Amino acid sequence: MASVLADLLTARIGAAALPDFIVPMPLHPARLRERGFNQAIEIARRVSKNLGVPALPAICRRVKNTPSQTGLPWKEREKNIRDAFACEADLSGKRIAILDDVMTTGSTLNELAKVLRKCGVIHISGWVVARTPSGDS
């Protein structure tokens, strides 16, 4: 499904104002072992190829193994994800697109964006395949 979802996302993005790099949402190593793959990386590979924008799947790490956001009330998600990511790269002056499969509250995207800003990123876009409907899930 990654290639189909990537192609749909690519069509939606178009070619206007492309970033310098695509950063797929990192998974914690324990969750990666559990799943066997990172869906954001799989989608990012195809989007990268489609758009000619390099993907940087290893530039950021998930350093905190947080409980799944899915089972948490919206108000708890920001606190749950705080300090979950690390990135030591110099990305001064770069434009980045964070790619993830699903966005609910945006807490995870926002937390990774904060880390990327500290690395010098000047513009961050959130590219997601799907967005959950509003409401407390």
CSV table of N, CA and C in Angstrom, one decimal:
chain,number,residue,atom,x,y,z
A,1,MET,N,0.8,-1.2,0.0
A,1,MET,CA,0.0,0.0,0.0
A,1,MET,C,0.8,1.3,0.0
A,2,ALA,N,2.1,1.2,0.4
A,2,ALA,CA,2.9,2.4,0.5
A,2,ALA,C,3.1,3.1,-0.8
A,3,SER,N,3.2,2.3,-1.9
A,3,SER,CA,3.4,3.0,-3.2
A,3,SER,C,2.1,3.7,-3.6
A,4,VAL,N,1.0,3.1,-3.4
A,4,VAL,CA,-0.3,3.7,-3.7
A,4,VAL,C,-0.5,5.0,-2.9
A,5,LEU,N,-0.3,4.9,-1.6
A,5,LEU,CA,-0.5,6.1,-0.7
A,5,LEU,C,0.5,7.2,-1.1
A,6,ALA,N,1.7,6.8,-1.4
A,6,ALA,CA,2.8,7.8,-1.8
A,6,ALA,C,2.4,8.5,-3.1
A,7,ASP,N,1.9,7.7,-4.0
A,7,ASP,CA,1.5,8.3,-5.3
A,7,ASP,C,0.3,9.3,-5.1
A,8,LEU,N,-0.7,8.9,-4.3
A,8,LEU,CA,-1.8,9.8,-4.0
A,8,LEU,C,-1.3,11.1,-3.3
A,9,LEU,N,-0.4,10.9,-2.3
A,9,LEU,CA,0.2,12.1,-1.6
A,9,LEU,C,1.0,13.0,-2.6
A,10,THR,N,1.8,12.4,-3.4
A,10,THR,CA,2.6,13.1,-4.4
A,10,THR,C,1.7,14.0,-5.3
A,11,ALA,N,0.6,13.4,-5.7
A,11,ALA,CA,-0.3,14.1,-6.6
A,11,ALA,C,-0.9,15.3,-5.9
A,12,ARG,N,-1.2,15.1,-4.6
A,12,ARG,CA,-1.8,16.2,-3.8
A,12,ARG,C,-0.7,17.3,-3.6
A,13,ILE,N,0.5,17.0,-3.4
A,13,ILE,CA,1.6,17.9,-3.1
A,13,ILE,C,1.9,18.8,-4.3
A,14,GLY,N,2.0,18.1,-5.5
A,14,GLY,CA,2.3,18.9,-6.7
A,14,GLY,C,3.8,19.2,-6.7
A,15,ALA,N,4.2,20.2,-7.4
A,15,ALA,CA,5.6,20.6,-7.5
A,15,ALA,C,5.9,22.0,-7.0
A,16,ALA,N,4.9,22.7,-6.5
A,16,ALA,CA,5.2,24.0,-6.0
A,16,ALA,C,5.9,24.0,-4.6
A,17,ALA,N,6.9,24.8,-4.4
A,17,ALA,CA,7.5,25.0,-3.2
A,17,ALA,C,8.0,23.7,-2.5
A,18,LEU,N,8.7,22.9,-3.2
A,18,LEU,CA,9.2,21.7,-2.6
A,18,LEU,C,10.3,22.0,-1.6
A,19,PRO,N,10.4,21.1,-0.5
A,19,PRO,CA,11.4,21.3,0.5
A,19,PRO,C,12.7,20.8,0.0
A,20,ASP,N,13.8,21.0,0.8
A,20,ASP,CA,15.1,20.5,0.5
A,20,ASP,C,15.2,19.0,0.8
A,21,PHE,N,14.5,18.6,1.9
A,21,PHE,CA,14.5,17.2,2.3
A,21,PHE,C,13.1,16.8,2.9
A,22,ILE,N,12.9,15.5,2.8
A,22,ILE,CA,11.8,14.8,3.5
A,22,ILE,C,12.3,14.1,4.7
A,23,VAL,N,11.7,14.3,5.8
A,23,VAL,CA,12.0,13.5,7.1
A,23,VAL,C,10.8,12.7,7.5
A,24,PRO,N,10.9,11.4,7.3
A,24,PRO,CA,9.8,10.5,7.7
A,24,PRO,C,9.8,10.5,9.3
A,25,MET,N,8.6,10.4,9.8
A,25,MET,CA,8.4,10.3,11.2
A,25,MET,C,9.1,9.1,11.8
A,26,PRO,N,10.0,9.3,12.7
A,26,PRO,CA,10.8,8.1,13.3
A,26,PRO,C,9.9,7.3,14.2
A,27,LEU,N,10.2,6.0,14.3
A,27,LEU,CA,9.6,5.1,15.3
A,27,LEU,C,10.7,4.8,16.3
A,28,HIS,N,10.3,4.5,17.5
A,28,HIS,CA,11.2,4.1,18.5
A,28,HIS,C,11.7,2.7,18.1
A,29,PRO,N,13.0,2.3,18.3
A,29,PRO,CA,13.5,1.0,17.9
A,29,PRO,C,12.7,-0.2,18.4
A,30,ALA,N,12.1,-0.1,19.6
A,30,ALA,CA,11.3,-1.2,20.1
A,30,ALA,C,10.0,-1.3,19.2
A,31,ARG,N,9.4,-0.2,18.9
A,31,ARG,CA,8.2,-0.3,18.0
A,31,ARG,C,8.5,-0.8,16.6
A,32,LEU,N,9.7,-0.4,16.1
A,32,LEU,CA,10.2,-0.8,14.8
A,32,LEU,C,10.4,-2.3,14.8
A,33,ARG,N,11.0,-2.9,15.8
A,33,ARG,CA,11.1,-4.3,15.9
A,33,ARG,C,9.8,-5.0,16.0
A,34,GLU,N,8.9,-4.4,16.7
A,34,GLU,CA,7.5,-5.0,16.8
A,34,GLU,C,6.8,-5.1,15.5
A,35,ARG,N,6.8,-3.9,14.7
A,35,ARG,CA,6.2,-3.8,13.5
A,35,ARG,C,6.9,-4.5,12.3
A,36,GLY,N,8.2,-4.4,12.4
A,36,GLY,CA,9.0,-4.9,11.3
A,36,GLY,C,9.3,-3.8,10.2
A,37,PHE,N,8.7,-2.7,10.2
A,37,PHE,CA,8.9,-1.7,9.2
A,37,PHE,C,8.3,-0.4,9.8
A,38,ASN,N,8.8,0.8,9.2
A,38,ASN,CA,8.3,2.1,9.5
A,38,ASN,C,7.5,2.5,8.3
A,39,GLN,N,6.2,2.6,8.5
A,39,GLN,CA,5.3,3.0,7.4
A,39,GLN,C,5.6,4.4,6.8
A,40,ALA,N,6.0,5.3,7.6
A,40,ALA,CA,6.4,6.6,7.1
A,40,ALA,C,7.6,6.6,6.2
A,41,ILE,N,8.6,5.7,6.6
A,41,ILE,CA,9.7,5.6,5.7
A,41,ILE,C,9.4,5.0,4.4
A,42,GLU,N,8.5,3.9,4.4
A,42,GLU,CA,8.1,3.3,3.2
A,42,GLU,C,7.4,4.3,2.2
A,43,ILE,N,6.5,5.1,2.8
A,43,ILE,CA,5.8,6.1,2.0
A,43,ILE,C,6.8,7.2,1.5
A,44,ALA,N,7.7,7.6,2.4
A,44,ALA,CA,8.7,8.7,2.0
A,44,ALA,C,9.6,8.2,0.9
A,45,ARG,N,10.0,7.0,0.9
A,45,ARG,CA,10.9,6.5,-0.2
A,45,ARG,C,10.3,6.8,-1.6
A,46,ARG,N,9.0,6.4,-1.7
A,46,ARG,CA,8.3,6.6,-3.0
A,46,ARG,C,8.1,8.1,-3.3
A,47,VAL,N,7.6,8.8,-2.3
A,47,VAL,CA,7.4,10.3,-2.5
A,47,VAL,C,8.7,10.9,-2.9
A,48,SER,N,9.8,10.6,-2.3
A,48,SER,CA,11.1,11.1,-2.6
A,48,SER,C,11.5,10.8,-4.0
A,49,LYS,N,11.3,9.6,-4.5
A,49,LYS,CA,11.5,9.3,-5.9
A,49,LYS,C,10.6,10.0,-6.8
A,50,ASN,N,9.3,10.1,-6.5
A,50,ASN,CA,8.4,10.8,-7.4
A,50,ASN,C,8.7,12.3,-7.5
A,51,LEU,N,9.1,12.9,-6.4
A,51,LEU,CA,9.4,14.4,-6.5
A,51,LEU,C,10.8,14.8,-6.7
A,52,GLY,N,11.7,13.8,-6.6
A,52,GLY,CA,13.2,14.2,-6.7
A,52,GLY,C,13.7,14.9,-5.5
A,53,VAL,N,13.1,14.7,-4.3
A,53,VAL,CA,13.5,15.4,-3.1
A,53,VAL,C,14.1,14.3,-2.2
A,54,PRO,N,15.3,14.5,-1.8
A,54,PRO,CA,15.9,13.4,-0.9
A,54,PRO,C,15.2,13.2,0.4
A,55,ALA,N,15.0,12.0,0.8
A,55,ALA,CA,14.5,11.6,2.1
A,55,ALA,C,15.6,11.3,3.0
A,56,LEU,N,15.5,11.7,4.3
A,56,LEU,CA,16.5,11.5,5.3
A,56,LEU,C,15.9,10.7,6.4
A,57,PRO,N,15.8,9.4,6.2
A,57,PRO,CA,15.1,8.5,7.2
A,57,PRO,C,15.8,8.3,8.5
A,58,ALA,N,17.1,8.6,8.5
A,58,ALA,CA,17.9,8.3,9.7
A,58,ALA,C,18.4,9.6,10.4
A,59,ILE,N,18.0,10.8,10.0
A,59,ILE,CA,18.5,12.0,10.5
A,59,ILE,C,18.0,12.3,11.9
A,60,CYS,N,16.7,11.9,12.2
A,60,CYS,CA,16.1,12.1,13.5
A,60,CYS,C,15.9,10.7,14.1
A,61,ARG,N,15.8,10.7,15.4
A,61,ARG,CA,15.6,9.4,16.2
A,61,ARG,C,14.4,9.6,17.2
A,62,ARG,N,13.7,8.6,17.4
A,62,ARG,CA,12.7,8.6,18.5
A,62,ARG,C,13.4,8.0,19.7
A,63,VAL,N,13.7,8.8,20.7
A,63,VAL,CA,14.5,8.4,21.8
A,63,VAL,C,13.7,8.0,23.0
A,64,LYS,N,12.4,8.3,23.0
A,64,LYS,CA,11.5,7.9,24.1
A,64,LYS,C,10.4,7.0,23.6
A,65,ASN,N,10.3,5.8,24.2
A,65,ASN,CA,9.3,4.9,23.8
A,65,ASN,C,8.0,5.2,24.4
A,66,THR,N,7.2,6.0,23.8
A,66,THR,CA,6.0,6.5,24.4
A,66,THR,C,4.8,5.5,24.1
A,67,PRO,N,3.9,5.5,25.0
A,67,PRO,CA,2.7,4.7,24.7
A,67,PRO,C,2.0,5.2,23.4
A,68,SER,N,1.3,4.3,22.7
A,68,SER,CA,0.6,4.8,21.5
A,68,SER,C,-0.3,5.9,21.8
A,69,GLN,N,-0.2,6.9,20.9
A,69,GLN,CA,-1.1,8.1,21.0
A,69,GLN,C,-2.6,7.7,20.8
A,70,THR,N,-2.8,6.6,20.1
A,70,THR,CA,-4.2,6.2,19.7
A,70,THR,C,-5.1,6.1,20.9
A,71,GLY,N,-4.7,5.5,21.9
A,71,GLY,CA,-5.5,5.3,23.1
A,71,GLY,C,-5.6,6.4,24.1
A,72,LEU,N,-4.9,7.5,23.8
A,72,LEU,CA,-4.9,8.7,24.7
A,72,LEU,C,-5.9,9.7,24.4
A,73,PRO,N,-6.5,10.4,25.4
A,73,PRO,CA,-7.3,11.6,25.1
A,73,PRO,C,-6.5,12.6,24.4
A,74,TRP,N,-7.1,13.4,23.6
A,74,TRP,CA,-6.4,14.5,22.9
A,74,TRP,C,-5.5,15.3,23.8
A,75,LYS,N,-6.0,15.7,24.9
A,75,LYS,CA,-5.3,16.6,25.8
A,75,LYS,C,-4.0,16.0,26.4
A,76,GLU,N,-3.9,14.7,26.4
A,76,GLU,CA,-2.8,13.9,27.0
A,76,GLU,C,-1.7,13.7,25.9
A,77,ARG,N,-2.0,13.8,24.7
A,77,ARG,CA,-1.1,13.5,23.6
A,77,ARG,C,0.2,14.3,23.6
A,78,GLU,N,0.0,15.6,23.8
A,78,GLU,CA,1.1,16.5,23.8
A,78,GLU,C,2.1,16.2,24.9
A,79,LYS,N,1.6,15.9,26.1
A,79,LYS,CA,2.4,15.6,27.2
A,79,LYS,C,3.1,14.2,26.9
A,80,ASN,N,2.4,13.3,26.4
A,80,ASN,CA,3.0,12.0,26.1
A,80,ASN,C,4.2,12.0,25.1
A,81,ILE,N,4.1,12.9,24.2
A,81,ILE,CA,5.1,12.9,23.1
A,81,ILE,C,6.3,13.8,23.4
A,82,ARG,N,6.2,14.6,24.5
A,82,ARG,CA,7.2,15.6,24.8
A,82,ARG,C,8.6,14.9,25.0
A,83,ASP,N,9.6,15.5,24.4
A,83,ASP,CA,11.0,15.1,24.4
A,83,ASP,C,11.2,13.7,23.9
A,84,ALA,N,10.4,13.3,22.9
A,84,ALA,CA,10.5,11.9,22.3
A,84,ALA,C,11.5,11.8,21.2
A,85,PHE,N,11.9,13.0,20.6
A,85,PHE,CA,12.8,12.9,19.5
A,85,PHE,C,14.1,13.6,19.7
A,86,ALA,N,15.1,13.2,18.9
A,86,ALA,CA,16.4,13.8,18.9
A,86,ALA,C,16.9,13.9,17.5
A,87,CYS,N,17.7,15.0,17.3
A,87,CYS,CA,18.3,15.2,16.0
A,87,CYS,C,19.5,16.1,16.2
A,88,GLU,N,20.7,15.7,15.8
A,88,GLU,CA,21.9,16.5,16.0
A,88,GLU,C,22.4,17.1,14.7
A,89,ALA,N,21.8,16.9,13.6
A,89,ALA,CA,22.3,17.4,12.3
A,89,ALA,C,22.2,18.9,12.2
A,90,ASP,N,23.1,19.5,11.4
A,90,ASP,CA,23.1,20.9,11.1
A,90,ASP,C,22.2,21.1,9.9
A,91,LEU,N,21.0,21.6,10.1
A,91,LEU,CA,20.1,21.8,9.0
A,91,LEU,C,19.8,23.3,8.8
A,92,SER,N,20.8,24.1,9.1
A,92,SER,CA,20.6,25.5,9.0
A,92,SER,C,20.2,26.0,7.6
A,93,GLY,N,19.1,26.7,7.6
A,93,GLY,CA,18.6,27.3,6.4
A,93,GLY,C,17.8,26.4,5.5
A,94,LYS,N,17.6,25.2,6.0
A,94,LYS,CA,16.9,24.2,5.1
A,94,LYS,C,15.4,24.2,5.3
A,95,ARG,N,14.7,23.7,4.3
A,95,ARG,CA,13.2,23.6,4.3
A,95,ARG,C,13.0,22.1,4.4
A,96,ILE,N,12.1,21.7,5.3
A,96,ILE,CA,11.9,20.2,5.6
A,96,ILE,C,10.4,19.9,5.5
A,97,ALA,N,10.1,18.8,4.9
A,97,ALA,CA,8.7,18.2,5.0
A,97,ALA,C,8.8,17.0,5.9
A,98,ILE,N,8.0,17.0,7.0
A,98,ILE,CA,7.9,15.9,7.9
A,98,ILE,C,6.8,15.0,7.3
A,99,LEU,N,7.1,13.8,7.0
A,99,LEU,CA,6.1,12.9,6.4
A,99,LEU,C,5.6,11.8,7.5
A,100,ASP,N,4.3,11.7,7.6
A,100,ASP,CA,3.7,10.7,8.5
A,100,ASP,C,2.5,10.1,7.8
A,101,ASP,N,2.1,9.0,8.3
A,101,ASP,CA,0.9,8.3,7.7
A,101,ASP,C,-0.4,9.0,8.1
A,102,VAL,N,-0.6,9.2,9.4
A,102,VAL,CA,-1.9,9.7,9.9
A,102,VAL,C,-1.6,10.8,10.9
A,103,MET,N,-2.4,11.8,10.9
A,103,MET,CA,-2.3,12.9,11.9
A,103,MET,C,-3.7,13.0,12.6
A,104,THR,N,-3.6,13.1,13.9
A,104,THR,CA,-4.8,13.2,14.7
A,104,THR,C,-4.8,14.7,15.2
A,105,THR,N,-4.1,14.9,16.3
A,105,THR,CA,-4.0,16.2,16.9
A,105,THR,C,-2.9,17.1,16.4
A,106,GLY,N,-1.9,16.5,15.8
A,106,GLY,CA,-0.7,17.2,15.3
A,106,GLY,C,0.4,17.3,16.4
A,107,SER,N,0.1,16.7,17.5
A,107,SER,CA,1.1,16.7,18.6
A,107,SER,C,2.5,16.1,18.2
A,108,THR,N,2.4,15.0,17.6
A,108,THR,CA,3.7,14.3,17.2
A,108,THR,C,4.4,15.1,16.1
A,109,LEU,N,3.7,15.6,15.1
A,109,LEU,CA,4.4,16.5,14.1
A,109,LEU,C,5.0,17.7,14.8
A,110,ASN,N,4.2,18.4,15.7
A,110,ASN,CA,4.7,19.6,16.3
A,110,ASN,C,5.9,19.3,17.2
A,111,GLU,N,6.0,18.2,17.9
A,111,GLU,CA,7.1,17.9,18.7
A,111,GLU,C,8.4,17.6,17.8
A,112,LEU,N,8.2,16.9,16.7
A,112,LEU,CA,9.4,16.7,15.8
A,112,LEU,C,9.8,18.1,15.2
A,113,ALA,N,8.8,18.9,14.9
A,113,ALA,CA,9.1,20.2,14.3
A,113,ALA,C,9.9,21.1,15.2
A,114,LYS,N,9.6,21.0,16.5
A,114,LYS,CA,10.4,21.8,17.5
A,114,LYS,C,11.9,21.3,17.5
A,115,VAL,N,12.1,20.0,17.4
A,115,VAL,CA,13.5,19.5,17.4
A,115,VAL,C,14.2,20.0,16.1
A,116,LEU,N,13.5,19.9,15.0
A,116,LEU,CA,14.1,20.3,13.7
A,116,LEU,C,14.4,21.8,13.7
A,117,ARG,N,13.6,22.6,14.3
A,117,ARG,CA,13.8,24.1,14.4
A,117,ARG,C,15.1,24.3,15.2
A,118,LYS,N,15.4,23.6,16.2
A,118,LYS,CA,16.6,23.7,17.0
A,118,LYS,C,17.9,23.4,16.2
A,119,CYS,N,17.6,22.6,15.1
A,119,CYS,CA,18.7,22.2,14.2
A,119,CYS,C,18.9,23.2,13.1
A,120,GLY,N,18.1,24.3,13.1
A,120,GLY,CA,18.3,25.4,12.1
A,120,GLY,C,17.3,25.4,11.0
A,121,VAL,N,16.4,24.5,10.9
A,121,VAL,CA,15.4,24.5,9.9
A,121,VAL,C,14.6,25.7,9.8
A,122,ILE,N,14.4,26.3,8.6
A,122,ILE,CA,13.7,27.6,8.6
A,122,ILE,C,12.2,27.5,8.1
A,123,HIS,N,11.9,26.3,7.5
A,123,HIS,CA,10.5,26.1,7.1
A,123,HIS,C,10.2,24.6,7.2
A,124,ILE,N,9.0,24.3,7.9
A,124,ILE,CA,8.6,23.0,8.0
A,124,ILE,C,7.2,22.8,7.6
A,125,SER,N,7.0,21.8,6.7
A,125,SER,CA,5.7,21.4,6.3
A,125,SER,C,5.3,20.0,6.9
A,126,GLY,N,4.1,19.8,7.1
A,126,GLY,CA,3.6,18.4,7.5
A,126,GLY,C,2.9,17.8,6.4
A,127,TRP,N,3.4,16.7,5.9
A,127,TRP,CA,2.8,15.9,4.8
A,127,TRP,C,2.3,14.6,5.4
A,128,VAL,N,1.0,14.5,5.4
A,128,VAL,CA,0.3,13.3,5.9
A,128,VAL,C,-0.6,12.7,4.9
A,129,VAL,N,-0.7,11.3,5.0
A,129,VAL,CA,-1.6,10.6,4.0
A,129,VAL,C,-3.1,10.8,4.5
A,130,ALA,N,-3.3,10.8,5.8
A,130,ALA,CA,-4.7,10.9,6.3
A,130,ALA,C,-4.7,11.7,7.5
A,131,ARG,N,-5.9,12.2,7.8
A,131,ARG,CA,-6.1,13.0,9.0
A,131,ARG,C,-7.4,12.4,9.6
A,132,THR,N,-7.3,12.1,10.9
A,132,THR,CA,-8.5,11.6,11.6
A,132,THR,C,-9.5,12.8,11.8
A,133,PRO,N,-10.8,12.5,11.9
A,133,PRO,CA,-11.8,13.5,12.1
A,133,PRO,C,-11.6,14.1,13.5
A,134,SER,N,-12.1,15.4,13.6
A,134,SER,CA,-12.0,16.0,14.9
A,134,SER,C,-12.9,15.3,15.9
A,135,GLY,N,-12.6,15.5,17.1
A,135,GLY,CA,-13.4,14.8,18.2
A,135,GLY,C,-12.4,14.1,19.1
A,136,ASP,N,-12.9,13.7,20.2
A,136,ASP,CA,-12.0,13.0,21.2
A,136,ASP,C,-12.0,11.5,20.9
A,137,SER,N,-10.9,11.0,20.5
A,137,SER,CA,-10.8,9.5,20.2
A,137,SER,C,-9.9,8.8,21.2
